[in-house]
Short mmCIF file of C-alpha atoms and ligand atoms in Angstrom, two decimals:
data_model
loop_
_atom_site.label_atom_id
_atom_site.label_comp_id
_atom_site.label_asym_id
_atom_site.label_seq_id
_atom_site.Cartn_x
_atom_site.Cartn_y
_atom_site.Cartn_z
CA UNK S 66 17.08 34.59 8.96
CA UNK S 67 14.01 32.62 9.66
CA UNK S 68 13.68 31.16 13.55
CA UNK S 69 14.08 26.94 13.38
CA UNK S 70 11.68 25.12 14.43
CA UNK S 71 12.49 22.48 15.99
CA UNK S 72 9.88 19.30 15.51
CA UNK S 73 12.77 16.93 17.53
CA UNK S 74 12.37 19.16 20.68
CA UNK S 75 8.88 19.64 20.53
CA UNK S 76 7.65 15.55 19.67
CA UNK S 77 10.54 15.00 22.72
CA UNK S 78 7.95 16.91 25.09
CA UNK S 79 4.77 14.80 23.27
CA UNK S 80 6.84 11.57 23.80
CA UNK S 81 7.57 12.81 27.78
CA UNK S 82 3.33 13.28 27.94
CA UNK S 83 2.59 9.87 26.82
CA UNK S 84 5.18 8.31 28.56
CA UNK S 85 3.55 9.72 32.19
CA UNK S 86 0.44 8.50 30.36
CA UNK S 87 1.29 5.06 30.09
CA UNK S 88 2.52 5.01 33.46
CA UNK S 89 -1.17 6.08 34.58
CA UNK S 90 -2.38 3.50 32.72
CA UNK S 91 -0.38 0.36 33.48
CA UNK S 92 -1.05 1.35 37.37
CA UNK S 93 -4.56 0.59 36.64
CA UNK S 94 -3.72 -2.70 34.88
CA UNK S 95 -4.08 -1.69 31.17
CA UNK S 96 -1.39 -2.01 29.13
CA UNK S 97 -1.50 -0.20 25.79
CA UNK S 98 -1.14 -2.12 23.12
CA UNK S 99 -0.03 -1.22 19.12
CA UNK S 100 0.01 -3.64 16.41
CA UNK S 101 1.88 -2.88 13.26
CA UNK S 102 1.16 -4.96 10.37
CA UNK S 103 3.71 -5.17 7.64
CA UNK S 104 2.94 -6.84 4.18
CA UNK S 105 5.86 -5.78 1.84
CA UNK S 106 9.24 -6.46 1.73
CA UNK S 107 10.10 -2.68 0.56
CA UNK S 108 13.06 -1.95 3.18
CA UNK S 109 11.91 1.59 3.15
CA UNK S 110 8.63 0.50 5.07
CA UNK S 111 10.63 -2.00 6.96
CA UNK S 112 12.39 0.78 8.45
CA UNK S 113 9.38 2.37 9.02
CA UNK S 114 7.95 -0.54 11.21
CA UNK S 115 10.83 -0.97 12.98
CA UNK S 116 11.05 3.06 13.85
CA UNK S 117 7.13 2.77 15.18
CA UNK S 118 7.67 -0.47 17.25
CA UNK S 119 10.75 1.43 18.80
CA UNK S 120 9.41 4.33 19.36
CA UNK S 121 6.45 2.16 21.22
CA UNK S 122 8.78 0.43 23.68
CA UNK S 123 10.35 3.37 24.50
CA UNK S 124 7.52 5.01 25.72
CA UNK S 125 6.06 1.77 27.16
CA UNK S 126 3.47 0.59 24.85
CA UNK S 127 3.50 -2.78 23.92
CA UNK S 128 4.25 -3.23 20.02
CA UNK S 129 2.63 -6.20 18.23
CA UNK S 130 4.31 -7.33 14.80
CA UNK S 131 2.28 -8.91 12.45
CA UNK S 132 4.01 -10.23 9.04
CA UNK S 133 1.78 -11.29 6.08
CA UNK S 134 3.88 -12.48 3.32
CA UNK S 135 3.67 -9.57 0.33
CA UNK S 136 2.49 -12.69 -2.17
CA UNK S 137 -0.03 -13.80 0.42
CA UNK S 138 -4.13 -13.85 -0.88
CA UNK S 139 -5.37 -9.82 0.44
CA UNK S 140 -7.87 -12.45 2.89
CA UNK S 141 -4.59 -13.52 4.76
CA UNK S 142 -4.46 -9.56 5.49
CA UNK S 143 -7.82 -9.11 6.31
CA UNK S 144 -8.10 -11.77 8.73
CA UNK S 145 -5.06 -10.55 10.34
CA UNK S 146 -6.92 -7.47 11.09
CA UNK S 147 -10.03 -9.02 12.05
CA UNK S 148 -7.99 -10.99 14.88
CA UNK S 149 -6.24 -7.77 16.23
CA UNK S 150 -9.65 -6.30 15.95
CA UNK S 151 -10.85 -9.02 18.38
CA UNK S 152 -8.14 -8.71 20.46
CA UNK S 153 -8.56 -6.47 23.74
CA UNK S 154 -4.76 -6.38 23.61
CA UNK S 155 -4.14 -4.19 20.54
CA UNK S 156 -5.56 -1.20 21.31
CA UNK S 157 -4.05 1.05 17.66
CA UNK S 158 -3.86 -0.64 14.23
CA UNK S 159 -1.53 0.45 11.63
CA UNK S 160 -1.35 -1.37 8.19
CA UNK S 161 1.84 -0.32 6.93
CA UNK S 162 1.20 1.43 3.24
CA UNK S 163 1.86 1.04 0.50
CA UNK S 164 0.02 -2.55 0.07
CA UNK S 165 1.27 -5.20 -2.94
CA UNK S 166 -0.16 -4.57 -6.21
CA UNK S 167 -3.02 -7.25 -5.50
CA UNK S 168 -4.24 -5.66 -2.36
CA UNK S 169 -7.07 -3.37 -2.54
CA UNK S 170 -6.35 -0.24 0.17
CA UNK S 171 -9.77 0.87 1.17
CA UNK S 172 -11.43 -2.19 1.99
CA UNK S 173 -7.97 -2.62 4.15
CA UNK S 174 -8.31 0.81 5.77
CA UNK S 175 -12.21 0.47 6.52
CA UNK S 176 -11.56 -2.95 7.75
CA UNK S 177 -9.95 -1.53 10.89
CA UNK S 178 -12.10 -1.25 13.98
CA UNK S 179 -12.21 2.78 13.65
CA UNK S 180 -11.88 2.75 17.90
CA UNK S 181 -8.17 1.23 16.91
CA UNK S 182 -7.47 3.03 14.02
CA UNK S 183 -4.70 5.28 15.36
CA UNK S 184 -3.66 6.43 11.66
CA UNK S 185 -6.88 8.31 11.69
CA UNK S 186 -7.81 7.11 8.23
CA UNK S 187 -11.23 5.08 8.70
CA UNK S 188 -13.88 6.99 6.68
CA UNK S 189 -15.88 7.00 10.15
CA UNK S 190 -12.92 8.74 11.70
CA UNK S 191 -12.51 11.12 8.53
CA UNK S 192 -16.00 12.44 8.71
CA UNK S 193 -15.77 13.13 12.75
CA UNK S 194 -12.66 15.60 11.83
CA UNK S 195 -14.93 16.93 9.33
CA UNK S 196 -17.62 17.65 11.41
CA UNK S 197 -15.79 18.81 14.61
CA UNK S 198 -16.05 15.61 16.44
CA UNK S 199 -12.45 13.88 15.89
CA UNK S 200 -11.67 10.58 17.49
CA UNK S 201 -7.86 10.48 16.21
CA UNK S 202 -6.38 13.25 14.65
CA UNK S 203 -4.21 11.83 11.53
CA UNK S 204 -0.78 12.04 13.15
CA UNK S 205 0.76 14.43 10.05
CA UNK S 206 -1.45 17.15 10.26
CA UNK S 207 -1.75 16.60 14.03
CA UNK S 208 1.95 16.98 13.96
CA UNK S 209 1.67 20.48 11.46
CA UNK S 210 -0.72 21.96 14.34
CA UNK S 211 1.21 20.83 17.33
CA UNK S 212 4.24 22.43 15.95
CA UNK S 213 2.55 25.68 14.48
CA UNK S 214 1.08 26.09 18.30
CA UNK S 215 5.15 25.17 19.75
CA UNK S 216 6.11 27.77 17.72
CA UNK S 217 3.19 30.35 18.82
CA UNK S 218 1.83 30.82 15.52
CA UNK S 219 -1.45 32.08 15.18
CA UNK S 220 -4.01 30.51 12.98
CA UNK S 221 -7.11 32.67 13.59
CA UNK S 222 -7.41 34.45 10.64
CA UNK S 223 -4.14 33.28 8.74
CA UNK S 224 -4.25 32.96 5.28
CA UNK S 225 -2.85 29.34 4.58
CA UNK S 226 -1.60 27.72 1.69
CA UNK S 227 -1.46 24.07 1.46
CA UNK S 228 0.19 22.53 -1.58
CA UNK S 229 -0.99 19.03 -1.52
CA UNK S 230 -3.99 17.00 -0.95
CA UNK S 231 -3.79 13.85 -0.36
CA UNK S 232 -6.04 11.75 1.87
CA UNK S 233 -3.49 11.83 4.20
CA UNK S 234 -1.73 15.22 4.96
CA UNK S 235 -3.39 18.14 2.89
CA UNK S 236 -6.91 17.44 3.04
CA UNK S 237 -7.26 16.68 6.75
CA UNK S 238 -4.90 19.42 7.45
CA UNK S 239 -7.05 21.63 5.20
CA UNK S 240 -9.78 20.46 7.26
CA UNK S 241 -8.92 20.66 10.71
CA UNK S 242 -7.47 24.46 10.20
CA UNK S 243 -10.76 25.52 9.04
CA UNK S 244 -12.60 24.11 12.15
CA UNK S 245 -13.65 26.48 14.79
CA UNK S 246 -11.73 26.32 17.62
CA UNK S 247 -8.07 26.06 18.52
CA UNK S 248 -5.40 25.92 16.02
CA UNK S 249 -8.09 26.63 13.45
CA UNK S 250 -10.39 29.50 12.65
CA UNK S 251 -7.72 30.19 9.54
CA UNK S 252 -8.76 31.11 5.76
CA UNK S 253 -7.14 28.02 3.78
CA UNK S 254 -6.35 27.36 0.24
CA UNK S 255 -5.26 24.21 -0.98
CA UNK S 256 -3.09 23.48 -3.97
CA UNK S 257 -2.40 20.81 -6.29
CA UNK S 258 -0.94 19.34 -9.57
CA UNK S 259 -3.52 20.96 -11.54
CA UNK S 260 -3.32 24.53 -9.56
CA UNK S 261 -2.71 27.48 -11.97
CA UNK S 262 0.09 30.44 -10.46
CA UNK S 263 1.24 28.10 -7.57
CA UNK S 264 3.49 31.08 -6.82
CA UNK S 265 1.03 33.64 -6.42
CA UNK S 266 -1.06 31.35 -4.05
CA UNK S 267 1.88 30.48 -1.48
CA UNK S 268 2.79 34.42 -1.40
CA UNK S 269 -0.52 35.37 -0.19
CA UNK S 270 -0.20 32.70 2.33
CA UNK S 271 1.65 33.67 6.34
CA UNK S 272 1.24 30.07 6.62
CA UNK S 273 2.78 27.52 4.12
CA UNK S 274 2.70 23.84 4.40
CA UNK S 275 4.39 21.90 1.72
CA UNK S 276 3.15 18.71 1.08
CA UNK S 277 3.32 17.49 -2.53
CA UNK S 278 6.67 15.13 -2.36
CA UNK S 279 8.34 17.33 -5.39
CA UNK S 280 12.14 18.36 -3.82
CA UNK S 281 12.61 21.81 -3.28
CA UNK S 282 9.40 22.79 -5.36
CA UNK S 283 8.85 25.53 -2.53
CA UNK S 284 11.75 28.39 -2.91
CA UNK S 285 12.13 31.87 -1.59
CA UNK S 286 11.12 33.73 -4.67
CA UNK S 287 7.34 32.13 -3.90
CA UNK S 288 6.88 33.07 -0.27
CA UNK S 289 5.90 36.09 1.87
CA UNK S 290 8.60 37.92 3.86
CA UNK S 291 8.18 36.41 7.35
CA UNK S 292 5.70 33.73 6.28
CA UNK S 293 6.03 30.58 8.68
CA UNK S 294 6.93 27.59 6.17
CA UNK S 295 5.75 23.94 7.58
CA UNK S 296 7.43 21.25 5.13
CA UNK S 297 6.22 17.97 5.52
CA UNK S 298 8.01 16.16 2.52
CA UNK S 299 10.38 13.94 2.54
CA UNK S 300 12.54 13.12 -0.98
CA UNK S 301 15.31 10.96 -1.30
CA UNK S 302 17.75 13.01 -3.87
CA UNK S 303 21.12 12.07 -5.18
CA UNK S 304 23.22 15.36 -4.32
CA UNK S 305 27.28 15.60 -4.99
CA UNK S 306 27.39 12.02 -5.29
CA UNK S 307 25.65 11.61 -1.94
CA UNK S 308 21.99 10.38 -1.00
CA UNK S 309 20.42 12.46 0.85
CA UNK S 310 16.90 13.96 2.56
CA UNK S 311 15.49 16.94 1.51
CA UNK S 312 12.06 18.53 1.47
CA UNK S 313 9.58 20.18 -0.33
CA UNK S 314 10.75 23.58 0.40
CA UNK S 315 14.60 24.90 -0.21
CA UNK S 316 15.53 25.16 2.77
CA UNK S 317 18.66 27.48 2.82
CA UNK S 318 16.67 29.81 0.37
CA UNK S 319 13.59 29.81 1.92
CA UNK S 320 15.22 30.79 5.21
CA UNK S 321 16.16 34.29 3.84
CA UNK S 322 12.84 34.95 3.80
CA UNK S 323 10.92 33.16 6.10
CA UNK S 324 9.68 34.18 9.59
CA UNK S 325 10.16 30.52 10.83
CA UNK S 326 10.72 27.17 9.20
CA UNK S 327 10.67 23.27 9.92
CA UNK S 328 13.99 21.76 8.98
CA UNK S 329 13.96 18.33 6.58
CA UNK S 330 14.44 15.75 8.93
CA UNK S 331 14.06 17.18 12.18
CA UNK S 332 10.65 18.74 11.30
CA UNK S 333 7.09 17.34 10.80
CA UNK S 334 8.75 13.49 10.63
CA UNK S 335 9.40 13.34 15.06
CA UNK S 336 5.83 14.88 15.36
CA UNK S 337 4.01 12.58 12.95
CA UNK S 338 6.15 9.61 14.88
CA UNK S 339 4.99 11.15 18.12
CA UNK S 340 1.48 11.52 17.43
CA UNK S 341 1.12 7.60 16.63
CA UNK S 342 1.84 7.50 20.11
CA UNK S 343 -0.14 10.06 21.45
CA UNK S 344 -2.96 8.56 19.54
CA UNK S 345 -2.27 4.83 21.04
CA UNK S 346 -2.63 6.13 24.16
CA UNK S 347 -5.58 8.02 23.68
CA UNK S 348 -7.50 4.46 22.15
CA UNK S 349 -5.90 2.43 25.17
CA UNK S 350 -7.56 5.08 27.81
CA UNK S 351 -10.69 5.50 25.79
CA UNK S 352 -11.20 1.89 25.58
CA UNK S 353 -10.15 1.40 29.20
CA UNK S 354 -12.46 4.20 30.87
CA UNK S 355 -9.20 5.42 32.64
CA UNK S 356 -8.58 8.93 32.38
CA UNK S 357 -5.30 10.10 31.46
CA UNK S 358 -4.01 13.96 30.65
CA UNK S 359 -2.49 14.27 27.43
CA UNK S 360 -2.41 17.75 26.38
P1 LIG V 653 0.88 12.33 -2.40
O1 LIG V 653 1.75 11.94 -3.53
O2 LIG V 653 -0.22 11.42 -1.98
O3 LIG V 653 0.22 13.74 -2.73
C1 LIG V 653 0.97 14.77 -3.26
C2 LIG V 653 0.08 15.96 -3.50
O4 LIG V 653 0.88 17.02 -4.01
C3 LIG V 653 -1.01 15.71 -4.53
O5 LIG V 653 -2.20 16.33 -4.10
C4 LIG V 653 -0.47 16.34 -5.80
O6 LIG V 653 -1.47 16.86 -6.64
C5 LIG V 653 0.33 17.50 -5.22
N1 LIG V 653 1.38 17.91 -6.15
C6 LIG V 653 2.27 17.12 -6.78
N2 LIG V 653 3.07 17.86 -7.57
C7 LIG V 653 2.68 19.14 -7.41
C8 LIG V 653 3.12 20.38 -7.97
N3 LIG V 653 4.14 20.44 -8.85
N4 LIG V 653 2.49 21.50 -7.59
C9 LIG V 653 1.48 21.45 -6.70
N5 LIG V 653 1.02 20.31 -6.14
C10 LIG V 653 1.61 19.18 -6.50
O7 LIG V 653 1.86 12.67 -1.21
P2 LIG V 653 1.65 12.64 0.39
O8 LIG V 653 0.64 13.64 0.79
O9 LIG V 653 1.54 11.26 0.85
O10 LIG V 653 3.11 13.15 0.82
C11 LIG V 653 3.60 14.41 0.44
C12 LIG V 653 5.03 14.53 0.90
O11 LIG V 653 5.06 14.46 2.30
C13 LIG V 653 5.95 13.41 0.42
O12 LIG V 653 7.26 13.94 0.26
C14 LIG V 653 5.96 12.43 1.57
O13 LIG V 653 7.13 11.65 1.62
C15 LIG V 653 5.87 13.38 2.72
N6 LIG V 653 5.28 12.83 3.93
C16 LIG V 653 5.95 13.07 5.09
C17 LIG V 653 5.42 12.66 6.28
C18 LIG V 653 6.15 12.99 7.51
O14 LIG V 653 5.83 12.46 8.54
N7 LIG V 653 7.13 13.89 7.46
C19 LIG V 653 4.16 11.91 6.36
C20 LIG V 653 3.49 11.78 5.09
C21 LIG V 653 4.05 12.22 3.93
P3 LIG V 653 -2.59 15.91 -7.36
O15 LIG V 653 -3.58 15.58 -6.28
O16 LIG V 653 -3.16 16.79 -8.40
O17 LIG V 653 -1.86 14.73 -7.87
#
């Protein structure tokens, strides 16, 4: 039976770090500063507003809520940003995806000053993880390496499989486990909807992250005895007349086989939560010139 690992624990202990953090900094007079802005009346990303902002109080950042009506002009949301860029408040930016129909998301995205653009997504900030010389880690695959090291998993060498790559969890993950260095140095391969004999490519794999937002796609059958399964989706499914969360990977069956696995919710969600943070903090020090430790 595969070990749990246990993202709630381990973002607890990244949430403890930032919180002495923020301490540091507020005795020197900064106050960090994180503006969400929300243009959708989807209550899923609601929710997800309202989590960040929380989570931000808690830990003593100051969260900054910025509504732009989803029929608004896409200018109303790009002068929105260009004011939080300007202000020496804010010090992380997140434009809450998706966008309305009508709103273009790059020009959004490269809009943001990339010194406040905790979500890691500015091309500037996508070609320093690239090249070795990260600003912000996106907080996902920040989150998949946080929790790989938690659960003293070894990446030097490791055959990964990804399955998924999106912009925002497979293909920086793919890229920061290839980097030399710490939590990288592995062999990766990276799957998609087009990938012929997904089974045969997550076998080979003692590291699998799922990230393609099919439930369950991932089952026992297609993994390696011992293999250490990272599952980063997230699917609402309608189950015994209930709605409920599951992942990417079958859980209970993928267990059996498994040497350790991240639980659907409980897993990679706290540490992607948690690394917003982290990554707030980090922008409010950086722009501040006061030092704080965050491991
Ligand atoms: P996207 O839809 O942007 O990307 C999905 C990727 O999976 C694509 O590359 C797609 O391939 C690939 N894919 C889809 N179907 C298959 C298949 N049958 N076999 C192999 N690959 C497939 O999703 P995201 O990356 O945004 O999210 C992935 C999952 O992770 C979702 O469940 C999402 O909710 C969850 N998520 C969770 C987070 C967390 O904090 N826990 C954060 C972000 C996402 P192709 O490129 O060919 O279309």
């Amino acid at each position: 039976m595969a070990e749990i690992i246990d993202g709630e624990a381990v973002a607890a202990e990244i949430r403890a770090d930032v919180r002495r953090s923020v301490e540091t900094l507020r005795e020197e007079g900064v106050v960090p500063g994180f503006a969400t802005v929300l243009m959708s009346d989807d209550p899923a990303s609601e929710t997800y507003v309202s989590m960040k902002q929380r989570d931000c109080e808690e830990v003593g950042i100051e969260a900054i809520d910025v509504e732009i009506d989803p029929t608004a002009p896409e200018t109303d949301l790009h002068d929105a940003i260009d004011e939080l860029n300007d202000d020496p408040a804010v010090h992380g930016i997140l434009v809450q995806l998706p966008l309305p129909d009508h709103v273009s998301e790059q020009p959004v995205l490269e809009r943001i000053d990339p010194e406040k653009d905790v979500d890691g997504f500015h091309p500037e900030n996508v070609g320093r993880l690239v090249t070795g010389t990260p600003r912000f880690l996106p907080c996902t695959p920040h989150g998949v390496l946080r929790l790989l090291d938690a659960a003293d998993v070894e990446t030097e060498g490791a055959d990964v499989t990804i399955v998924g790559r999106s912009n925002i969890v497979g293909k920086p993950l793919a890229n920061l486990l290839i980097q030399k260095g710490p939590l990288g140095n592995a062999t990766v391969t990276v799957c998609h909807s087009r990938t012929e004999n997904l089974a045969e490519k997550v076998r080979r794999a003692e590291i699998v992250v799922a990230a393609c937002g099919v439930p369950e796609l991932i089952d026992g059958s297609m993994l390696a005895e011992g293999a250490t399964v990272i599952d980063v989706g997230v699917n609402r499914v309608e189950r015994d007349g209930d709605s409920i969360l599951v992942g990417d990977v079958a859980f209970d069956d993928a267990r059996d086989v498994a040497g350790a696995i991240t639980p659907v919710p409980g897993g990679v969600g706290p540490m992607t939560r948690a690394m917003l943070l982290y990554n707030t903090v980090t922008a409010a020090s950086e722009r501040s010139g006061v030092d704080v430790e965050l491991p």
